[in-house]
Amino acid sequence: GVFAHQRGVPWGVLTFEPHPRTIFNKTQTPFRLSSTRMKEQGIKKMGVEFLVVVNFDKEFSKVTGQQFVEEILVQSFEASYVVSGDDFAFGHKRSGDINFLHTMGKLHGFGTVGIKHVLDKDSKIISSTRIRDFIKEGNVKAAKNLLGRCHEIEGEVIKGDQRGRTIGFPTANIKLEDSIIPARGVYAVKVGISNGIGTIWHNGIANFGIRPTFNGDTLLLEVHIFDYTGNLYSKNIRVALIDYIRPERTFNEISDLILQIKKDCIKAKSVLVREIT
């Protein structure tokens, strides 16, 4: 933003939806770190003056690097400067890169800026791959250090078997669609619920897994909110994973499960009292 303002030009972000990887590899496991809505919200919070979401499909994937530059960056947007990561590749068969952008910029009169990799405190490159690996391991604190925020899962609350309610721990259940699959187990969480104006955050505990004690076989995120009694069915909620408490387990007796959930709640509350959303 500062770069654009110093030069007296508006600035914005161009992004693609759906993610190109989903077009070329439909069978791969979910990998996204944020939903489309969350990504767009995050970009807008940066203060951009415009956001362009390009529909990425098989047809668009055939656009060459040169076409992308000339038809989109030059003709459609009359770009003065193009800022991208040093490893950004675009166009059919990834034919364009930062060097190609630089060459095309000289030809068409726009400047280019390549952003180098950002390093963490251990001088390791901060990458989405590392963040995904931490989330898959349940190391959500390490993921937060690289992301700069807690990893969030967003989804619509669906009707479950209401077994949690019968044992004293009602849950809001979410199916993960294309979001990265975290480690199975119990998490201390913050739950974001929209009130029509903004998002109100509540403390809670969540289990991600198949509920083996009840012979479940579908991966589900079950969220028990400590201070909420409203109806959330069909509403979209945000679940921020604050800390990993324990792996998913099978209990022989329901009473053992209830006792463990009570212990988990105590642990989660002690974690969450120190957490600022």
PDB file of C-alpha atoms in Angstrom:
ATOM      1  CA  GLY A   1       0.000   0.000   0.000  1.00  0.00           C
ATOM      2  CA  VAL A   2       2.778   2.453   0.921  1.00  0.00           C
ATOM      3  CA  PHE A   3       4.563   1.644  -2.352  1.00  0.00           C
ATOM      4  CA  ALA A   4       1.429   2.551  -4.370  1.00  0.00           C
ATOM      5  CA  HIS A   5       0.584   5.681  -2.366  1.00  0.00           C
ATOM      6  CA  GLN A   6       4.117   7.035  -2.789  1.00  0.00           C
ATOM      7  CA  ARG A   7       3.594   6.786  -6.532  1.00  0.00           C
ATOM      8  CA  GLY A   8       0.034   8.104  -6.529  1.00  0.00           C
ATOM      9  CA  VAL A   9      -1.577   4.992  -8.004  1.00  0.00           C
ATOM     10  CA  PRO A  10      -4.394   2.769  -6.671  1.00  0.00           C
ATOM     11  CA  TRP A  11      -3.406  -0.692  -5.523  1.00  0.00           C
ATOM     12  CA  GLY A  12      -5.163  -3.998  -5.363  1.00  0.00           C
ATOM     13  CA  VAL A  13      -4.819  -7.759  -5.460  1.00  0.00           C
ATOM     14  CA  LEU A  14      -5.495 -10.233  -8.256  1.00  0.00           C
ATOM     15  CA  THR A  15      -6.179 -13.778  -7.119  1.00  0.00           C
ATOM     16  CA  PHE A  16      -7.623 -16.993  -8.537  1.00  0.00           C
ATOM     17  CA  GLU A  17     -10.636 -19.087  -7.530  1.00  0.00           C
ATOM     18  CA  PRO A  18     -10.883 -21.973  -7.338  1.00  0.00           C
ATOM     19  CA  HIS A  19      -7.263 -22.716  -6.495  1.00  0.00           C
ATOM     20  CA  PRO A  20      -5.459 -23.944  -9.649  1.00  0.00           C
ATOM     21  CA  ARG A  21      -4.411 -27.137  -7.856  1.00  0.00           C
ATOM     22  CA  THR A  22      -8.052 -28.205  -7.572  1.00  0.00           C
ATOM     23  CA  ILE A  23      -8.463 -27.997 -11.350  1.00  0.00           C
ATOM     24  CA  PHE A  24      -5.465 -30.165 -12.189  1.00  0.00           C
ATOM     25  CA  ASN A  25      -5.684 -32.662  -9.323  1.00  0.00           C
ATOM     26  CA  LYS A  26      -9.268 -33.302  -8.252  1.00  0.00           C
ATOM     27  CA  THR A  27      -8.387 -36.418  -6.215  1.00  0.00           C
ATOM     28  CA  GLN A  28      -5.850 -34.837  -3.866  1.00  0.00           C
ATOM     29  CA  THR A  29      -6.590 -34.390  -0.174  1.00  0.00           C
ATOM     30  CA  PRO A  30      -7.904 -30.975   0.942  1.00  0.00           C
ATOM     31  CA  PHE A  31      -5.080 -28.467   1.333  1.00  0.00           C
ATOM     32  CA  ARG A  32      -6.524 -24.970   1.695  1.00  0.00           C
ATOM     33  CA  LEU A  33      -5.470 -22.890   4.692  1.00  0.00           C
ATOM     34  CA  SER A  34      -8.485 -20.579   4.410  1.00  0.00           C
ATOM     35  CA  SER A  35     -11.857 -20.493   2.709  1.00  0.00           C
ATOM     36  CA  THR A  36     -12.497 -18.156  -0.218  1.00  0.00           C
ATOM     37  CA  ARG A  37     -14.454 -15.809   2.046  1.00  0.00           C
ATOM     38  CA  MET A  38     -11.741 -15.745   4.716  1.00  0.00           C
ATOM     39  CA  LYS A  39      -9.054 -15.105   2.094  1.00  0.00           C
ATOM     40  CA  GLU A  40     -11.010 -12.205   0.618  1.00  0.00           C
ATOM     41  CA  GLN A  41     -11.669 -10.757   4.085  1.00  0.00           C
ATOM     42  CA  GLY A  42      -7.974 -10.938   4.931  1.00  0.00           C
ATOM     43  CA  ILE A  43      -7.010  -9.170   1.704  1.00  0.00           C
ATOM     44  CA  LYS A  44      -9.573  -6.407   2.257  1.00  0.00           C
ATOM     45  CA  LYS A  45      -8.251  -5.856   5.796  1.00  0.00           C
ATOM     46  CA  MET A  46      -4.914  -4.904   4.228  1.00  0.00           C
ATOM     47  CA  GLY A  47      -6.606  -1.792   2.845  1.00  0.00           C
ATOM     48  CA  VAL A  48      -6.615  -2.661  -0.848  1.00  0.00           C
ATOM     49  CA  GLU A  49      -8.544  -0.349  -3.161  1.00  0.00           C
ATOM     50  CA  PHE A  50      -9.701  -3.175  -5.390  1.00  0.00           C
ATOM     51  CA  LEU A  51      -9.789  -6.978  -5.349  1.00  0.00           C
ATOM     52  CA  VAL A  52     -10.027  -9.009  -8.548  1.00  0.00           C
ATOM     53  CA  VAL A  53     -10.972 -12.693  -8.351  1.00  0.00           C
ATOM     54  CA  VAL A  54     -10.298 -14.487 -11.634  1.00  0.00           C
ATOM     55  CA  ASN A  55     -12.355 -17.626 -12.280  1.00  0.00           C
ATOM     56  CA  PHE A  56      -9.711 -20.292 -12.812  1.00  0.00           C
ATOM     57  CA  ASP A  57     -10.994 -23.134 -14.972  1.00  0.00           C
ATOM     58  CA  LYS A  58      -9.636 -25.467 -17.663  1.00  0.00           C
ATOM     59  CA  GLU A  59     -10.170 -22.769 -20.303  1.00  0.00           C
ATOM     60  CA  PHE A  60      -8.288 -20.113 -18.335  1.00  0.00           C
ATOM     61  CA  SER A  61      -5.443 -22.560 -17.681  1.00  0.00           C
ATOM     62  CA  LYS A  62      -4.695 -22.467 -21.433  1.00  0.00           C
ATOM     63  CA  VAL A  63      -3.942 -18.734 -21.354  1.00  0.00           C
ATOM     64  CA  THR A  64      -0.237 -18.205 -22.085  1.00  0.00           C
ATOM     65  CA  GLY A  65       2.031 -16.076 -19.930  1.00  0.00           C
ATOM     66  CA  GLN A  66       2.165 -13.467 -22.676  1.00  0.00           C
ATOM     67  CA  GLN A  67      -1.644 -13.373 -23.007  1.00  0.00           C
ATOM     68  CA  PHE A  68      -1.987 -13.010 -19.242  1.00  0.00           C
ATOM     69  CA  VAL A  69       0.332 -10.013 -19.205  1.00  0.00           C
ATOM     70  CA  GLU A  70      -0.986  -8.294 -22.321  1.00  0.00           C
ATOM     71  CA  GLU A  71      -4.728  -8.985 -22.000  1.00  0.00           C
ATOM     72  CA  ILE A  72      -5.161  -8.833 -18.228  1.00  0.00           C
ATOM     73  CA  LEU A  73      -2.351  -6.807 -16.657  1.00  0.00           C
ATOM     74  CA  VAL A  74      -1.894  -4.301 -19.494  1.00  0.00           C
ATOM     75  CA  GLN A  75      -5.223  -4.023 -21.355  1.00  0.00           C
ATOM     76  CA  SER A  76      -7.686  -4.706 -18.512  1.00  0.00           C
ATOM     77  CA  PHE A  77      -5.858  -3.052 -15.608  1.00  0.00           C
ATOM     78  CA  GLU A  78      -3.324  -0.733 -17.201  1.00  0.00           C
ATOM     79  CA  ALA A  79      -0.886  -1.829 -14.491  1.00  0.00           C
ATOM     80  CA  SER A  80       1.811   0.648 -13.468  1.00  0.00           C
ATOM     81  CA  TYR A  81       3.610  -1.863 -11.245  1.00  0.00           C
ATOM     82  CA  VAL A  82       3.259  -5.607 -10.734  1.00  0.00           C
ATOM     83  CA  VAL A  83       4.335  -7.018  -7.375  1.00  0.00           C
ATOM     84  CA  SER A  84       4.687 -10.784  -6.952  1.00  0.00           C
ATOM     85  CA  GLY A  85       6.653 -13.401  -5.095  1.00  0.00           C
ATOM     86  CA  ASP A  86      10.040 -14.310  -6.540  1.00  0.00           C
ATOM     87  CA  ASP A  87       8.746 -17.849  -7.190  1.00  0.00           C
ATOM     88  CA  PHE A  88       5.421 -16.815  -8.781  1.00  0.00           C
ATOM     89  CA  ALA A  89       4.680 -18.775 -11.975  1.00  0.00           C
ATOM     90  CA  PHE A  90       1.743 -18.152 -14.273  1.00  0.00           C
ATOM     91  CA  GLY A  91       0.384 -18.911 -17.717  1.00  0.00           C
ATOM     92  CA  HIS A  92      -0.065 -22.188 -19.593  1.00  0.00           C
ATOM     93  CA  LYS A  93       2.377 -24.792 -18.262  1.00  0.00           C
ATOM     94  CA  ARG A  94       3.744 -22.127 -15.873  1.00  0.00           C
ATOM     95  CA  SER A  95       5.415 -20.381 -18.810  1.00  0.00           C
ATOM     96  CA  GLY A  96       5.696 -17.010 -17.046  1.00  0.00           C
ATOM     97  CA  ASP A  97       7.817 -16.073 -14.031  1.00  0.00           C
ATOM     98  CA  ILE A  98       9.269 -12.948 -12.389  1.00  0.00           C
ATOM     99  CA  ASN A  99      11.966 -12.637 -15.065  1.00  0.00           C
ATOM    100  CA  PHE A 100       9.351 -12.857 -17.817  1.00  0.00           C
ATOM    101  CA  LEU A 101       7.292 -10.194 -16.008  1.00  0.00           C
ATOM    102  CA  HIS A 102      10.358  -7.960 -15.878  1.00  0.00           C
ATOM    103  CA  THR A 103      10.954  -8.373 -19.619  1.00  0.00           C
ATOM    104  CA  MET A 104       7.293  -7.731 -20.457  1.00  0.00           C
ATOM    105  CA  GLY A 105       7.271  -4.740 -18.121  1.00  0.00           C
ATOM    106  CA  LYS A 106      10.057  -3.086 -20.102  1.00  0.00           C
ATOM    107  CA  LEU A 107       8.096  -3.733 -23.289  1.00  0.00           C
ATOM    108  CA  HIS A 108       4.742  -2.451 -22.008  1.00  0.00           C
ATOM    109  CA  GLY A 109       5.840   0.237 -19.575  1.00  0.00           C
ATOM    110  CA  PHE A 110       5.141  -1.210 -16.138  1.00  0.00           C
ATOM    111  CA  GLY A 111       7.542  -1.776 -13.273  1.00  0.00           C
ATOM    112  CA  THR A 112       8.018  -5.088 -11.481  1.00  0.00           C
ATOM    113  CA  VAL A 113       8.845  -5.863  -7.871  1.00  0.00           C
ATOM    114  CA  GLY A 114       9.803  -9.362  -6.724  1.00  0.00           C
ATOM    115  CA  ILE A 115       9.174 -10.198  -3.080  1.00  0.00           C
ATOM    116  CA  LYS A 116      11.798 -12.468  -1.566  1.00  0.00           C
ATOM    117  CA  HIS A 117      10.965 -15.338   0.776  1.00  0.00           C
ATOM    118  CA  VAL A 118      10.141 -14.344   4.350  1.00  0.00           C
ATOM    119  CA  LEU A 119      12.207 -16.156   6.988  1.00  0.00           C
ATOM    120  CA  ASP A 120      11.224 -17.163  10.507  1.00  0.00           C
ATOM    121  CA  LYS A 121      13.349 -16.585  13.621  1.00  0.00           C
ATOM    122  CA  ASP A 122      15.364 -19.718  12.769  1.00  0.00           C
ATOM    123  CA  SER A 123      16.099 -18.363   9.271  1.00  0.00           C
ATOM    124  CA  LYS A 124      13.851 -20.981   7.659  1.00  0.00           C
ATOM    125  CA  ILE A 125      11.566 -20.013   4.781  1.00  0.00           C
ATOM    126  CA  ILE A 126       7.958 -19.439   5.840  1.00  0.00           C
ATOM    127  CA  SER A 127       5.946 -21.498   3.366  1.00  0.00           C
ATOM    128  CA  SER A 128       2.404 -22.817   3.099  1.00  0.00           C
ATOM    129  CA  THR A 129       3.858 -26.349   2.985  1.00  0.00           C
ATOM    130  CA  ARG A 130       5.474 -25.945   6.415  1.00  0.00           C
ATOM    131  CA  ILE A 131       2.276 -24.457   7.823  1.00  0.00           C
ATOM    132  CA  ARG A 132       0.209 -27.351   6.436  1.00  0.00           C
ATOM    133  CA  ASP A 133       2.619 -29.891   7.921  1.00  0.00           C
ATOM    134  CA  PHE A 134       2.329 -28.293  11.375  1.00  0.00           C
ATOM    135  CA  ILE A 135      -1.484 -28.343  11.170  1.00  0.00           C
ATOM    136  CA  LYS A 136      -1.499 -31.998  10.080  1.00  0.00           C
ATOM    137  CA  GLU A 137       0.689 -32.787  13.117  1.00  0.00           C
ATOM    138  CA  GLY A 138      -1.599 -30.871  15.490  1.00  0.00           C
ATOM    139  CA  ASN A 139       1.138 -28.320  16.174  1.00  0.00           C
ATOM    140  CA  VAL A 140      -1.220 -25.362  15.783  1.00  0.00           C
ATOM    141  CA  LYS A 141       1.000 -23.077  17.892  1.00  0.00           C
ATOM    142  CA  ALA A 142       3.879 -23.486  15.429  1.00  0.00           C
ATOM    143  CA  ALA A 143       1.437 -22.924  12.562  1.00  0.00           C
ATOM    144  CA  LYS A 144       0.272 -19.709  14.236  1.00  0.00           C
ATOM    145  CA  ASN A 145       3.859 -18.455  14.528  1.00  0.00           C
ATOM    146  CA  LEU A 146       4.265 -18.753  10.753  1.00  0.00           C
ATOM    147  CA  LEU A 147       0.764 -17.623   9.766  1.00  0.00           C
ATOM    148  CA  GLY A 148       0.707 -14.645  12.101  1.00  0.00           C
ATOM    149  CA  ARG A 149      -2.747 -15.749  13.275  1.00  0.00           C
ATOM    150  CA  CYS A 150      -4.490 -18.867  14.528  1.00  0.00           C
ATOM    151  CA  HIS A 151      -5.478 -21.397  11.901  1.00  0.00           C
ATOM    152  CA  GLU A 152      -9.234 -21.180  11.392  1.00  0.00           C
ATOM    153  CA  ILE A 153     -11.795 -23.592  10.043  1.00  0.00           C
ATOM    154  CA  GLU A 154     -14.986 -22.086   8.696  1.00  0.00           C
ATOM    155  CA  GLY A 155     -18.118 -24.010   7.846  1.00  0.00           C
ATOM    156  CA  GLU A 156     -21.840 -24.482   8.089  1.00  0.00           C
ATOM    157  CA  VAL A 157     -23.219 -26.117  11.234  1.00  0.00           C
ATOM    158  CA  ILE A 158     -24.982 -29.351  10.311  1.00  0.00           C
ATOM    159  CA  LYS A 159     -27.350 -31.529  12.302  1.00  0.00           C
ATOM    160  CA  GLY A 160     -25.546 -34.384  14.015  1.00  0.00           C
ATOM    161  CA  ASP A 161     -26.853 -37.331  16.018  1.00  0.00           C
ATOM    162  CA  GLN A 162     -27.161 -35.032  19.077  1.00  0.00           C
ATOM    163  CA  ARG A 163     -25.269 -37.537  21.203  1.00  0.00           C
ATOM    164  CA  GLY A 164     -23.214 -34.745  22.767  1.00  0.00           C
ATOM    165  CA  ARG A 165     -26.383 -33.176  24.122  1.00  0.00           C
ATOM    166  CA  THR A 166     -27.401 -36.433  25.823  1.00  0.00           C
ATOM    167  CA  ILE A 167     -24.107 -36.592  27.756  1.00  0.00           C
ATOM    168  CA  GLY A 168     -24.144 -32.936  28.775  1.00  0.00           C
ATOM    169  CA  PHE A 169     -21.878 -31.488  26.076  1.00  0.00           C
ATOM    170  CA  PRO A 170     -23.962 -30.192  23.137  1.00  0.00           C
ATOM    171  CA  THR A 171     -21.875 -29.588  20.026  1.00  0.00           C
ATOM    172  CA  ALA A 172     -22.005 -27.632  16.797  1.00  0.00           C
ATOM    173  CA  ASN A 173     -20.863 -29.978  14.047  1.00  0.00           C
ATOM    174  CA  ILE A 174     -18.991 -28.929  10.912  1.00  0.00           C
ATOM    175  CA  LYS A 175     -17.913 -31.030   7.939  1.00  0.00           C
ATOM    176  CA  LEU A 176     -14.603 -29.937   6.478  1.00  0.00           C
ATOM    177  CA  GLU A 177     -15.007 -29.373   2.755  1.00  0.00           C
ATOM    178  CA  ASP A 178     -11.738 -28.319   1.103  1.00  0.00           C
ATOM    179  CA  SER A 179      -9.927 -27.120   4.226  1.00  0.00           C
ATOM    180  CA  ILE A 180      -6.647 -28.730   5.296  1.00  0.00           C
ATOM    181  CA  ILE A 181      -7.286 -31.752   7.555  1.00  0.00           C
ATOM    182  CA  PRO A 182      -5.797 -31.167  11.039  1.00  0.00           C
ATOM    183  CA  ALA A 183      -4.521 -33.916  13.319  1.00  0.00           C
ATOM    184  CA  ARG A 184      -7.318 -35.915  14.903  1.00  0.00           C
ATOM    185  CA  GLY A 185      -7.915 -35.078  18.508  1.00  0.00           C
ATOM    186  CA  VAL A 186      -9.142 -32.504  20.984  1.00  0.00           C
ATOM    187  CA  TYR A 187      -8.380 -28.783  20.709  1.00  0.00           C
ATOM    188  CA  ALA A 188      -8.895 -25.658  22.788  1.00  0.00           C
ATOM    189  CA  VAL A 189     -10.710 -23.305  20.411  1.00  0.00           C
ATOM    190  CA  LYS A 190     -12.216 -19.866  19.952  1.00  0.00           C
ATOM    191  CA  VAL A 191     -15.523 -19.887  18.094  1.00  0.00           C
ATOM    192  CA  GLY A 192     -16.538 -16.880  16.001  1.00  0.00           C
ATOM    193  CA  ILE A 193     -20.285 -16.321  15.585  1.00  0.00           C
ATOM    194  CA  SER A 194     -21.649 -13.458  13.495  1.00  0.00           C
ATOM    195  CA  ASN A 195     -24.172 -11.151  15.155  1.00  0.00           C
ATOM    196  CA  GLY A 196     -24.996  -9.393  11.905  1.00  0.00           C
ATOM    197  CA  ILE A 197     -22.577  -6.544  12.586  1.00  0.00           C
ATOM    198  CA  GLY A 198     -19.350  -8.300  13.454  1.00  0.00           C
ATOM    199  CA  THR A 199     -18.006 -11.528  14.929  1.00  0.00           C
ATOM    200  CA  ILE A 200     -18.400 -12.408  18.608  1.00  0.00           C
ATOM    201  CA  TRP A 201     -15.783 -14.851  19.900  1.00  0.00           C
ATOM    202  CA  HIS A 202     -16.571 -17.551  22.459  1.00  0.00           C
ATOM    203  CA  ASN A 203     -14.311 -20.025  24.231  1.00  0.00           C
ATOM    204  CA  GLY A 204     -14.806 -23.706  23.560  1.00  0.00           C
ATOM    205  CA  ILE A 205     -13.387 -27.136  22.996  1.00  0.00           C
ATOM    206  CA  ALA A 206     -13.470 -29.179  19.815  1.00  0.00           C
ATOM    207  CA  ASN A 207     -12.895 -32.745  18.734  1.00  0.00           C
ATOM    208  CA  PHE A 208     -11.834 -33.524  15.206  1.00  0.00           C
ATOM    209  CA  GLY A 209     -12.173 -37.150  14.223  1.00  0.00           C
ATOM    210  CA  ILE A 210     -14.563 -40.027  13.629  1.00  0.00           C
ATOM    211  CA  ARG A 211     -15.892 -40.494  17.209  1.00  0.00           C
ATOM    212  CA  PRO A 212     -14.616 -44.103  17.613  1.00  0.00           C
ATOM    213  CA  THR A 213     -16.406 -44.578  20.958  1.00  0.00           C
ATOM    214  CA  PHE A 214     -19.692 -44.363  19.021  1.00  0.00           C
ATOM    215  CA  ASN A 215     -18.417 -46.368  16.008  1.00  0.00           C
ATOM    216  CA  GLY A 216     -18.369 -43.283  13.808  1.00  0.00           C
ATOM    217  CA  ASP A 217     -16.744 -43.343  10.382  1.00  0.00           C
ATOM    218  CA  THR A 218     -17.137 -39.764   9.097  1.00  0.00           C
ATOM    219  CA  LEU A 219     -14.561 -37.069   9.822  1.00  0.00           C
ATOM    220  CA  LEU A 220     -16.313 -34.299  11.716  1.00  0.00           C
ATOM    221  CA  LEU A 221     -15.361 -31.228  13.720  1.00  0.00           C
ATOM    222  CA  GLU A 222     -17.529 -31.168  16.857  1.00  0.00           C
ATOM    223  CA  VAL A 223     -17.401 -27.922  18.819  1.00  0.00           C
ATOM    224  CA  HIS A 224     -18.682 -27.483  22.370  1.00  0.00           C
ATOM    225  CA  ILE A 225     -19.008 -23.771  23.198  1.00  0.00           C
ATOM    226  CA  PHE A 226     -18.695 -22.957  26.891  1.00  0.00           C
ATOM    227  CA  ASP A 227     -20.881 -19.861  27.065  1.00  0.00           C
ATOM    228  CA  TYR A 228     -23.442 -20.230  24.298  1.00  0.00           C
ATOM    229  CA  THR A 229     -26.932 -21.757  24.208  1.00  0.00           C
ATOM    230  CA  GLY A 230     -28.365 -20.437  20.914  1.00  0.00           C
ATOM    231  CA  ASN A 231     -29.345 -22.424  17.835  1.00  0.00           C
ATOM    232  CA  LEU A 232     -26.533 -22.525  15.272  1.00  0.00           C
ATOM    233  CA  TYR A 233     -27.968 -24.946  12.715  1.00  0.00           C
ATOM    234  CA  SER A 234     -27.300 -23.838   9.117  1.00  0.00           C
ATOM    235  CA  LYS A 235     -25.193 -20.895  10.332  1.00  0.00           C
ATOM    236  CA  ASN A 236     -21.589 -20.374   9.298  1.00  0.00           C
ATOM    237  CA  ILE A 237     -19.147 -20.264  12.201  1.00  0.00           C
ATOM    238  CA  ARG A 238     -15.391 -19.800  12.472  1.00  0.00           C
ATOM    239  CA  VAL A 239     -13.321 -22.109  14.664  1.00  0.00           C
ATOM    240  CA  ALA A 240      -9.807 -20.937  15.586  1.00  0.00           C
ATOM    241  CA  LEU A 241      -7.558 -23.797  16.742  1.00  0.00           C
ATOM    242  CA  ILE A 242      -5.669 -22.432  19.751  1.00  0.00           C
ATOM    243  CA  ASP A 243      -3.920 -25.487  21.176  1.00  0.00           C
ATOM    244  CA  TYR A 244      -3.866 -29.266  20.777  1.00  0.00           C
ATOM    245  CA  ILE A 245      -4.918 -31.018  23.966  1.00  0.00           C
ATOM    246  CA  ARG A 246      -4.792 -34.740  23.197  1.00  0.00           C
ATOM    247  CA  PRO A 247      -5.236 -37.339  20.420  1.00  0.00           C
ATOM    248  CA  GLU A 248      -8.620 -38.926  19.713  1.00  0.00           C
ATOM    249  CA  ARG A 249      -9.264 -42.023  21.831  1.00  0.00           C
ATOM    250  CA  THR A 250     -11.762 -44.863  22.129  1.00  0.00           C
ATOM    251  CA  PHE A 251     -13.474 -45.259  25.511  1.00  0.00           C
ATOM    252  CA  ASN A 252     -15.044 -48.524  26.673  1.00  0.00           C
ATOM    253  CA  GLU A 253     -17.582 -46.775  28.890  1.00  0.00           C
ATOM    254  CA  ILE A 254     -19.539 -43.568  28.255  1.00  0.00           C
ATOM    255  CA  SER A 255     -18.830 -42.554  31.862  1.00  0.00           C
ATOM    256  CA  ASP A 256     -15.092 -42.653  31.097  1.00  0.00           C
ATOM    257  CA  LEU A 257     -15.643 -40.439  28.058  1.00  0.00           C
ATOM    258  CA  ILE A 258     -17.651 -37.920  30.100  1.00  0.00           C
ATOM    259  CA  LEU A 259     -14.940 -37.797  32.771  1.00  0.00           C
ATOM    260  CA  GLN A 260     -12.267 -37.218  30.118  1.00  0.00           C
ATOM    261  CA  ILE A 261     -14.299 -34.459  28.430  1.00  0.00           C
ATOM    262  CA  LYS A 262     -14.604 -32.695  31.790  1.00  0.00           C
ATOM    263  CA  LYS A 263     -10.815 -32.871  32.181  1.00  0.00           C
ATOM    264  CA  ASP A 264     -10.379 -31.610  28.611  1.00  0.00           C
ATOM    265  CA  CYS A 265     -12.665 -28.644  29.335  1.00  0.00           C
ATOM    266  CA  ILE A 266     -10.626 -27.700  32.404  1.00  0.00           C
ATOM    267  CA  LYS A 267      -7.408 -27.899  30.364  1.00  0.00           C
ATOM    268  CA  ALA A 268      -8.929 -25.878  27.504  1.00  0.00           C
ATOM    269  CA  LYS A 269     -10.164 -23.141  29.831  1.00  0.00           C
ATOM    270  CA  SER A 270      -6.717 -22.816  31.406  1.00  0.00           C
ATOM    271  CA  VAL A 271      -5.224 -22.405  27.912  1.00  0.00           C
ATOM    272  CA  LEU A 272      -7.892 -19.987  26.667  1.00  0.00           C
ATOM    273  CA  VAL A 273      -7.721 -17.644  29.646  1.00  0.00           C
ATOM    274  CA  ARG A 274      -4.276 -16.618  28.361  1.00  0.00           C
ATOM    275  CA  GLU A 275      -5.365 -16.247  24.737  1.00  0.00           C
ATOM    276  CA  ILE A 276      -6.356 -12.932  23.131  1.00  0.00           C
ATOM    277  CA  THR A 277      -8.374 -13.179  19.913  1.00  0.00           C
TER     278      THR A 277
END
